[in-house]
Amino acid sequence: MPGLTAMMALAWAPSSSVNLRFGSGGGRKAASAMPLVKKSSSSSSSAHLLGRSRARAAATAATAACDEQQLQTMELLRRLGEDGWVEEHMLSLLTPVAEAWQPADLLPAFAATAEEQRSQVAELQARAAGVPDDLLVCLVGNMVTEEGLPTYMTMANRVRGIDDATGCDGHGWARWLRGWTAEENRHGDALNRYLYLCGRVDMRQVERTVHHLLRGGMRTLEPSCPCHGFIYVAFQERATFVSHARTARRAALHGDACLAKLCGAVAADEKRHEAAYTRAVARCFEADPDAAVRALAAVMRAKVTMPGELMTDGRDENLFDHFAAVAQRVGVYTAADYGDMVEHFVRRWGVAELGGLSGEGRRAQDYVCGLPRKIRRMEQLAHDCAAQKEAQPVSFSWVFERPVRLH
């Protein structure tokens, strides 16, 4: 799942993160040397203790309300996994295994004769020879991120009530998670095999990067609300669709029909997965608009980054930043796309039209609805800043240390 440095991995907000701050009862010193009426120390102490008691009661009530809301959300999702909603609205978007494409369908067939095999590989390599290094860097970065799937499945399976506790649970959410993982697994496999066959990249360095990413993991905190995860993945799936679709178009422009078809197939999968998670979030908005809009605002404030943020090849500590900069320059995925995505989901989930919200819910609504405009202003400033910089090349081990321009 490719993306930009500007998109940061989801920081889950635990219930204890409700940030309620209360005064200590101290206040500022009086301007005069002596107050007109001197209060007794016992009266002051009693008032102070009363204030602290009320503060503790308010904090306890807020935490209890938050916990109760989470329990209600988890109960809703549990019912959806058992009453057929997940099967009808999400599982129906998965392709039956017998009809699904497999990497072998899109790459040279090794069931052919030795001569046919050599001919097909030679044709693939001849077409790949026209793909520029900057697009190869984007392709490798996308593939490495796709190969982090074991981490992503682990992250998705942490929410009690909708998790796959045994590894083969029968409820809808568990079946969805396994089906989603099975489809996603083909993406890394297909891209990896293409890169191996094309002969344009240093596969040992690419494989080391995948190894590092799986060992390094993904920077997240303990999940507190399933809706947070659905929102995050909806954004990720849309970002991935955009990136793979644009890679497909650029590959076609450079004459590589095999790569274009492969990336197009991956993009089509990501589009279906985006639709599924978008429906899950929409259902959360229907059930509890106030909780859902606050969850959306929490995700947006934490920023949505790519799960491959921690990638490294063991040499370049800023590898993800450099990959993201190349993707921005080439136009495979840009900061402007992030603003477009926020606007798309705000419209899709009807955020601006929500009514009957709490004070916190209205503040979250205002924040989210105003975010696309802020993102575009920041993107324009970043664009202007980049335009003033000199062309800066960086050597990528993925392409045998050949330099690739960042800006």
Short mmCIF file of C-alpha atoms in Angstrom, two decimals:
data_model
loop_
_atom_site.label_atom_id
_atom_site.label_comp_id
_atom_site.label_asym_id
_atom_site.label_seq_id
_atom_site.Cartn_x
_atom_site.Cartn_y
_atom_site.Cartn_z
CA MET A 1 0.00 0.00 0.00
CA PRO A 2 2.00 2.98 -1.23
CA GLY A 3 1.85 6.57 -0.01
CA LEU A 4 3.59 9.67 1.28
CA THR A 5 5.54 10.70 4.32
CA ALA A 6 2.75 13.21 4.95
CA MET A 7 0.48 10.24 5.68
CA MET A 8 1.50 8.82 9.04
CA ALA A 9 0.52 5.34 10.37
CA LEU A 10 -2.70 5.40 12.38
CA ALA A 11 -2.18 6.21 16.06
CA TRP A 12 -5.04 4.44 17.83
CA ALA A 13 -6.55 6.48 20.64
CA PRO A 14 -7.24 4.43 23.76
CA SER A 15 -10.14 5.34 25.99
CA SER A 16 -7.77 6.76 28.57
CA SER A 17 -6.73 9.39 26.04
CA VAL A 18 -9.80 11.47 26.84
CA ASN A 19 -7.79 14.48 27.92
CA LEU A 20 -9.57 16.23 30.75
CA ARG A 21 -7.48 18.77 32.61
CA PHE A 22 -8.63 20.47 35.74
CA GLY A 23 -7.13 23.27 37.77
CA SER A 24 -5.28 22.58 40.97
CA GLY A 25 -7.27 25.25 42.76
CA GLY A 26 -4.19 27.47 43.14
CA GLY A 27 -5.12 30.46 40.96
CA ARG A 28 -2.99 33.64 40.61
CA LYS A 29 -1.72 35.65 43.57
CA ALA A 30 -3.73 38.72 44.58
CA ALA A 31 -2.37 42.07 43.40
CA SER A 32 -2.67 43.66 46.85
CA ALA A 33 -0.49 42.69 49.78
CA MET A 34 -3.47 41.77 51.97
CA PRO A 35 -7.00 40.72 50.93
CA LEU A 36 -9.89 42.73 52.37
CA VAL A 37 -11.34 39.59 53.94
CA LYS A 38 -8.99 36.84 55.00
CA LYS A 39 -10.36 33.31 54.42
CA SER A 40 -9.66 30.65 56.98
CA SER A 41 -7.21 27.93 55.96
CA SER A 42 -9.80 25.22 56.75
CA SER A 43 -12.34 26.86 54.39
CA SER A 44 -9.77 27.10 51.61
CA SER A 45 -8.69 23.51 52.12
CA SER A 46 -12.29 22.29 52.02
CA ALA A 47 -12.95 24.15 48.77
CA HIS A 48 -9.78 22.71 47.28
CA LEU A 49 -10.73 19.15 48.25
CA LEU A 50 -14.25 19.66 46.89
CA GLY A 51 -12.84 20.86 43.59
CA ARG A 52 -10.56 17.86 43.32
CA SER A 53 -13.42 15.51 44.18
CA ARG A 54 -15.61 17.02 41.47
CA ALA A 55 -12.74 16.77 38.99
CA ARG A 56 -12.24 13.09 39.75
CA ALA A 57 -15.98 12.45 39.44
CA ALA A 58 -16.11 14.23 36.07
CA ALA A 59 -13.11 12.29 34.78
CA THR A 60 -14.61 9.00 35.96
CA ALA A 61 -17.94 9.82 34.31
CA ALA A 62 -16.23 10.76 31.03
CA THR A 63 -14.20 7.55 30.99
CA ALA A 64 -17.30 5.49 31.82
CA ALA A 65 -19.24 7.17 29.00
CA CYS A 66 -16.38 6.50 26.58
CA ASP A 67 -16.15 2.84 27.65
CA GLU A 68 -19.92 2.44 27.35
CA GLN A 69 -19.84 3.86 23.85
CA GLN A 70 -17.07 1.46 22.85
CA LEU A 71 -19.05 -1.47 24.22
CA GLN A 72 -22.09 -0.36 22.21
CA THR A 73 -20.00 -0.09 19.03
CA MET A 74 -18.45 -3.52 19.57
CA GLU A 75 -21.87 -5.04 20.22
CA LEU A 76 -23.17 -3.50 16.99
CA LEU A 77 -20.24 -4.91 15.01
CA ARG A 78 -20.63 -8.32 16.64
CA ARG A 79 -24.28 -8.40 15.53
CA LEU A 80 -23.33 -7.35 12.01
CA GLY A 81 -20.90 -10.27 11.84
CA GLU A 82 -23.58 -12.74 12.90
CA ASP A 83 -26.79 -11.49 11.31
CA GLY A 84 -25.66 -11.56 7.68
CA TRP A 85 -24.76 -7.88 7.17
CA VAL A 86 -21.04 -8.56 6.64
CA GLU A 87 -21.83 -11.41 4.29
CA GLU A 88 -24.23 -9.30 2.20
CA HIS A 89 -22.29 -6.04 2.10
CA MET A 90 -18.63 -7.07 2.37
CA LEU A 91 -18.07 -10.75 1.68
CA SER A 92 -20.05 -10.35 -1.55
CA LEU A 93 -17.24 -8.07 -2.79
CA LEU A 94 -14.64 -10.83 -2.58
CA THR A 95 -14.01 -12.79 -5.78
CA PRO A 96 -14.59 -16.56 -5.59
CA VAL A 97 -11.26 -18.40 -5.67
CA ALA A 98 -12.18 -20.25 -8.88
CA GLU A 99 -12.75 -16.91 -10.64
CA ALA A 100 -9.92 -14.87 -9.09
CA TRP A 101 -6.81 -13.97 -11.06
CA GLN A 102 -3.54 -15.48 -9.90
CA PRO A 103 0.01 -14.17 -10.50
CA ALA A 104 0.65 -17.04 -12.92
CA ASP A 105 -2.13 -15.68 -15.15
CA LEU A 106 -0.27 -12.39 -15.67
CA LEU A 107 3.35 -13.56 -15.95
CA PRO A 108 5.29 -15.98 -18.17
CA ALA A 109 3.84 -19.47 -17.92
CA PHE A 110 6.35 -22.06 -16.78
CA ALA A 111 4.00 -24.82 -17.83
CA ALA A 112 5.10 -24.06 -21.38
CA THR A 113 8.07 -25.62 -23.16
CA ALA A 114 11.57 -24.42 -22.31
CA GLU A 115 11.75 -22.50 -25.57
CA GLU A 116 8.39 -20.79 -24.93
CA GLN A 117 9.50 -19.91 -21.42
CA ARG A 118 12.67 -18.24 -22.68
CA SER A 119 10.71 -16.39 -25.33
CA GLN A 120 8.14 -15.07 -22.84
CA VAL A 121 10.78 -13.95 -20.33
CA ALA A 122 12.80 -12.31 -23.10
CA GLU A 123 9.70 -10.39 -24.21
CA LEU A 124 8.95 -9.28 -20.64
CA GLN A 125 12.53 -8.07 -20.17
CA ALA A 126 12.53 -6.24 -23.50
CA ARG A 127 9.40 -4.31 -22.51
CA ALA A 128 10.70 -3.68 -18.97
CA ALA A 129 13.85 -2.14 -20.42
CA GLY A 130 11.81 0.96 -21.31
CA VAL A 131 10.56 1.54 -17.75
CA PRO A 132 12.52 4.44 -16.16
CA ASP A 133 14.26 4.05 -12.82
CA ASP A 134 11.94 6.46 -11.01
CA LEU A 135 8.90 4.34 -11.90
CA LEU A 136 10.80 1.22 -10.86
CA VAL A 137 11.48 2.83 -7.47
CA CYS A 138 7.75 3.49 -7.07
CA LEU A 139 6.98 -0.08 -8.08
CA VAL A 140 9.48 -1.57 -5.62
CA GLY A 141 8.23 0.65 -2.79
CA ASN A 142 4.66 -0.42 -3.51
CA MET A 143 5.65 -4.09 -3.63
CA VAL A 144 7.63 -3.91 -0.38
CA THR A 145 4.64 -2.35 1.36
CA GLU A 146 2.33 -5.06 -0.02
CA GLU A 147 4.70 -7.70 1.35
CA GLY A 148 4.10 -6.37 4.87
CA LEU A 149 0.74 -8.17 4.84
CA PRO A 150 1.47 -10.44 7.85
CA THR A 151 1.81 -7.33 10.02
CA TYR A 152 -1.38 -5.79 8.65
CA MET A 153 -3.42 -8.92 9.29
CA THR A 154 -2.08 -9.03 12.84
CA MET A 155 -3.07 -5.40 13.38
CA ALA A 156 -6.56 -6.00 11.97
CA ASN A 157 -7.14 -8.99 14.24
CA ARG A 158 -6.64 -7.19 17.56
CA VAL A 159 -10.15 -5.88 18.19
CA ARG A 160 -12.14 -8.14 20.49
CA GLY A 161 -15.58 -9.09 19.32
CA ILE A 162 -14.74 -9.01 15.62
CA ASP A 163 -11.43 -10.87 15.75
CA ASP A 164 -10.68 -14.33 14.40
CA ALA A 165 -9.96 -15.90 17.80
CA THR A 166 -9.28 -19.46 16.61
CA GLY A 167 -7.90 -18.74 13.14
CA CYS A 168 -10.93 -20.34 11.52
CA ASP A 169 -13.91 -18.65 13.20
CA GLY A 170 -17.15 -18.75 11.23
CA HIS A 171 -18.56 -15.28 11.90
CA GLY A 172 -18.62 -12.71 9.12
CA TRP A 173 -15.75 -10.51 10.26
CA ALA A 174 -13.34 -13.45 10.61
CA ARG A 175 -14.27 -14.74 7.15
CA TRP A 176 -13.84 -11.24 5.74
CA LEU A 177 -10.40 -10.82 7.29
CA ARG A 178 -9.16 -14.12 5.89
CA GLY A 179 -10.70 -13.47 2.48
CA TRP A 180 -9.26 -9.96 2.32
CA THR A 181 -5.84 -11.30 3.31
CA ALA A 182 -6.00 -14.02 0.65
CA GLU A 183 -6.71 -11.48 -2.09
CA GLU A 184 -4.10 -9.03 -0.84
CA ASN A 185 -1.49 -11.81 -0.67
CA ARG A 186 -1.50 -12.12 -4.47
CA HIS A 187 -0.43 -8.48 -4.87
CA GLY A 188 2.99 -8.82 -3.29
CA ASP A 189 3.50 -12.18 -4.98
CA ALA A 190 2.72 -10.85 -8.46
CA LEU A 191 4.79 -7.67 -8.16
CA ASN A 192 7.70 -9.57 -6.61
CA ARG A 193 7.78 -12.09 -9.45
CA TYR A 194 7.62 -9.39 -12.09
CA LEU A 195 10.56 -7.58 -10.50
CA TYR A 196 12.54 -10.83 -10.33
CA LEU A 197 11.90 -11.66 -13.98
CA CYS A 198 12.44 -8.18 -15.41
CA GLY A 199 16.13 -8.11 -14.42
CA ARG A 200 16.07 -4.37 -13.75
CA VAL A 201 16.40 -4.38 -9.95
CA ASP A 202 18.73 -5.77 -7.28
CA MET A 203 16.45 -8.44 -5.84
CA ARG A 204 18.70 -9.13 -2.86
CA GLN A 205 18.35 -5.51 -1.74
CA VAL A 206 14.62 -5.60 -2.39
CA GLU A 207 14.26 -8.80 -0.38
CA ARG A 208 16.34 -7.37 2.45
CA THR A 209 14.00 -4.38 2.55
CA VAL A 210 10.99 -6.69 2.90
CA HIS A 211 12.80 -8.60 5.65
CA HIS A 212 13.58 -5.37 7.52
CA LEU A 213 9.97 -4.16 7.22
CA LEU A 214 8.52 -7.38 8.61
CA ARG A 215 10.99 -7.34 11.49
CA GLY A 216 10.47 -3.62 12.12
CA GLY A 217 6.68 -3.84 12.09
CA MET A 218 4.24 -0.98 11.96
CA ARG A 219 4.02 1.95 14.35
CA THR A 220 0.58 1.86 15.99
CA LEU A 221 -0.86 2.02 19.48
CA GLU A 222 -3.39 -0.27 21.11
CA PRO A 223 -6.75 -0.01 19.31
CA SER A 224 -9.68 1.35 21.25
CA CYS A 225 -12.45 1.65 18.67
CA PRO A 226 -13.08 -0.66 15.69
CA CYS A 227 -14.36 2.32 13.71
CA HIS A 228 -10.87 3.85 13.81
CA GLY A 229 -9.49 0.80 12.04
CA PHE A 230 -12.20 0.76 9.38
CA ILE A 231 -11.61 4.44 8.62
CA TYR A 232 -7.85 3.95 8.40
CA VAL A 233 -8.09 0.97 6.05
CA ALA A 234 -10.67 2.72 3.85
CA PHE A 235 -8.14 5.51 3.32
CA GLN A 236 -5.32 3.03 2.73
CA GLU A 237 -7.27 1.04 0.16
CA ARG A 238 -8.20 4.17 -1.77
CA ALA A 239 -4.58 5.41 -1.70
CA THR A 240 -3.41 2.02 -2.94
CA PHE A 241 -5.96 2.00 -5.73
CA VAL A 242 -4.82 5.43 -6.90
CA SER A 243 -1.14 4.49 -6.79
CA HIS A 244 -1.41 1.15 -8.59
CA ALA A 245 -3.77 2.56 -11.21
CA ARG A 246 -1.35 5.39 -12.01
CA THR A 247 1.59 3.00 -12.11
CA ALA A 248 -0.38 0.92 -14.63
CA ARG A 249 -1.00 3.97 -16.83
CA ARG A 250 2.64 5.05 -16.74
CA ALA A 251 3.85 1.53 -17.48
CA ALA A 252 1.60 1.45 -20.55
CA LEU A 253 2.99 4.81 -21.70
CA HIS A 254 6.49 3.32 -21.51
CA GLY A 255 5.45 0.29 -23.53
CA ASP A 256 5.27 -2.36 -20.77
CA ALA A 257 1.90 -3.99 -21.33
CA CYS A 258 2.63 -6.82 -18.87
CA LEU A 259 3.33 -4.44 -15.98
CA ALA A 260 0.33 -2.28 -16.91
CA LYS A 261 -2.01 -5.29 -16.84
CA LEU A 262 -0.55 -6.54 -13.56
CA CYS A 263 -0.86 -3.21 -11.76
CA GLY A 264 -4.34 -2.75 -13.20
CA ALA A 265 -5.44 -6.07 -11.72
CA VAL A 266 -4.06 -5.08 -8.30
CA ALA A 267 -5.77 -1.69 -8.50
CA ALA A 268 -9.13 -3.34 -9.27
CA ASP A 269 -8.80 -5.47 -6.12
CA GLU A 270 -7.98 -2.42 -4.01
CA LYS A 271 -11.05 -0.64 -5.36
CA ARG A 272 -13.31 -3.49 -4.20
CA HIS A 273 -11.63 -3.55 -0.80
CA GLU A 274 -12.08 0.21 -0.46
CA ALA A 275 -15.79 -0.22 -1.18
CA ALA A 276 -16.09 -2.84 1.58
CA TYR A 277 -14.43 -0.76 4.29
CA THR A 278 -16.31 2.34 3.15
CA ARG A 279 -19.57 0.46 3.71
CA ALA A 280 -18.45 -0.62 7.18
CA VAL A 281 -17.73 2.99 8.17
CA ALA A 282 -21.02 4.16 6.65
CA ARG A 283 -22.82 1.62 8.84
CA CYS A 284 -21.04 3.05 11.90
CA PHE A 285 -22.25 6.53 10.91
CA GLU A 286 -25.81 5.23 10.63
CA ALA A 287 -25.69 3.60 14.06
CA ASP A 288 -23.94 6.38 16.01
CA PRO A 289 -23.13 9.52 14.00
CA ASP A 290 -21.62 11.31 16.98
CA ALA A 291 -19.14 8.53 17.81
CA ALA A 292 -18.31 7.98 14.14
CA VAL A 293 -17.50 11.63 13.37
CA ARG A 294 -15.35 11.86 16.48
CA ALA A 295 -13.54 8.67 15.40
CA LEU A 296 -12.97 10.17 11.95
CA ALA A 297 -11.58 13.37 13.45
CA ALA A 298 -9.28 11.35 15.72
CA VAL A 299 -7.87 9.45 12.75
CA MET A 300 -7.40 12.66 10.78
CA ARG A 301 -5.66 14.41 13.67
CA ALA A 302 -3.30 11.46 14.03
CA LYS A 303 -2.76 11.64 10.25
CA VAL A 304 -3.01 8.62 8.00
CA THR A 305 0.40 7.32 6.99
CA MET A 306 1.47 4.35 5.05
CA PRO A 307 2.19 1.14 6.94
CA GLY A 308 5.53 0.90 5.11
CA GLU A 309 6.84 3.96 6.95
CA LEU A 310 9.51 1.92 8.76
CA MET A 311 10.99 0.38 5.61
CA THR A 312 14.78 0.36 5.24
CA ASP A 313 17.28 -1.53 3.12
CA GLY A 314 19.85 -1.49 5.92
CA ARG A 315 21.69 1.39 4.26
CA ASP A 316 19.30 4.30 3.81
CA GLU A 317 17.62 5.30 7.08
CA ASN A 318 15.32 7.66 5.15
CA LEU A 319 14.35 5.17 2.48
CA PHE A 320 10.60 5.62 2.89
CA ASP A 321 10.92 9.42 2.68
CA HIS A 322 13.00 9.12 -0.48
CA PHE A 323 10.56 6.64 -2.03
CA ALA A 324 7.64 8.95 -1.17
CA ALA A 325 9.43 11.96 -2.67
CA VAL A 326 9.95 10.10 -5.95
CA ALA A 327 6.28 9.01 -5.98
CA GLN A 328 5.28 12.65 -5.46
CA ARG A 329 7.48 13.90 -8.31
CA VAL A 330 6.45 11.17 -10.74
CA GLY A 331 2.78 11.69 -9.87
CA VAL A 332 2.13 8.11 -8.77
CA TYR A 333 0.81 9.42 -5.44
CA THR A 334 0.84 13.03 -4.26
CA ALA A 335 -0.09 15.15 -1.27
CA ALA A 336 -2.96 16.58 -3.32
CA ASP A 337 -4.40 13.07 -3.54
CA TYR A 338 -4.65 12.98 0.25
CA GLY A 339 -6.78 16.13 0.26
CA ASP A 340 -8.96 14.66 -2.48
CA MET A 341 -9.43 11.50 -0.43
CA VAL A 342 -10.48 13.37 2.69
CA GLU A 343 -12.99 15.35 0.62
CA HIS A 344 -14.26 12.16 -1.02
CA PHE A 345 -14.92 10.38 2.28
CA VAL A 346 -16.45 13.45 3.94
CA ARG A 347 -18.91 13.55 1.06
CA ARG A 348 -19.43 9.77 0.91
CA TRP A 349 -20.23 9.51 4.62
CA GLY A 350 -22.37 12.67 4.64
CA VAL A 351 -20.30 14.29 7.38
CA ALA A 352 -21.37 17.86 6.61
CA GLU A 353 -25.08 16.93 6.84
CA LEU A 354 -24.92 15.25 10.25
CA GLY A 355 -27.26 16.70 12.86
CA GLY A 356 -28.04 16.17 16.53
CA LEU A 357 -24.37 15.99 17.47
CA SER A 358 -22.85 16.68 20.87
CA GLY A 359 -20.56 19.66 21.35
CA GLU A 360 -17.52 17.46 20.81
CA GLY A 361 -19.19 15.91 17.78
CA ARG A 362 -19.86 19.33 16.21
CA ARG A 363 -16.24 20.35 16.78
CA ALA A 364 -15.09 17.14 15.12
CA GLN A 365 -17.47 17.78 12.22
CA ASP A 366 -16.13 21.31 11.71
CA TYR A 367 -12.55 20.09 11.87
CA VAL A 368 -13.03 17.29 9.33
CA CYS A 369 -15.06 19.38 6.89
CA GLY A 370 -12.43 22.12 6.90
CA LEU A 371 -9.52 19.72 6.50
CA PRO A 372 -9.41 19.39 2.67
CA ARG A 373 -8.92 23.14 2.30
CA LYS A 374 -6.09 23.13 4.86
CA ILE A 375 -4.39 20.16 3.21
CA ARG A 376 -4.48 21.86 -0.19
CA ARG A 377 -2.96 25.02 1.26
CA MET A 378 -0.16 22.99 2.82
CA GLU A 379 0.34 21.05 -0.41
CA GLN A 380 0.68 24.29 -2.36
CA LEU A 381 3.26 25.60 0.10
CA ALA A 382 5.19 22.33 -0.15
CA HIS A 383 5.02 22.49 -3.93
CA ASP A 384 6.33 26.05 -3.97
CA CYS A 385 9.13 25.08 -1.60
CA ALA A 386 10.10 22.06 -3.71
CA ALA A 387 10.15 24.21 -6.86
CA GLN A 388 12.85 26.38 -5.31
CA LYS A 389 15.10 23.43 -4.49
CA GLU A 390 17.80 22.16 -6.78
CA ALA A 391 17.32 18.77 -8.37
CA GLN A 392 18.55 16.35 -5.73
CA PRO A 393 19.41 12.79 -6.76
CA VAL A 394 19.61 9.90 -4.29
CA SER A 395 21.12 6.51 -4.99
CA PHE A 396 18.68 3.62 -4.49
CA SER A 397 20.09 0.19 -3.72
CA TRP A 398 16.96 -1.26 -5.32
CA VAL A 399 18.20 -0.16 -8.76
CA PHE A 400 21.87 -1.03 -8.23
CA GLU A 401 22.71 2.32 -6.61
CA ARG A 402 21.69 4.28 -9.67
CA PRO A 403 20.79 7.90 -8.76
CA VAL A 404 17.13 8.94 -8.95
CA ARG A 405 15.99 12.54 -8.68
CA LEU A 406 13.77 13.38 -5.71
CA HIS A 407 12.41 16.82 -6.68
#
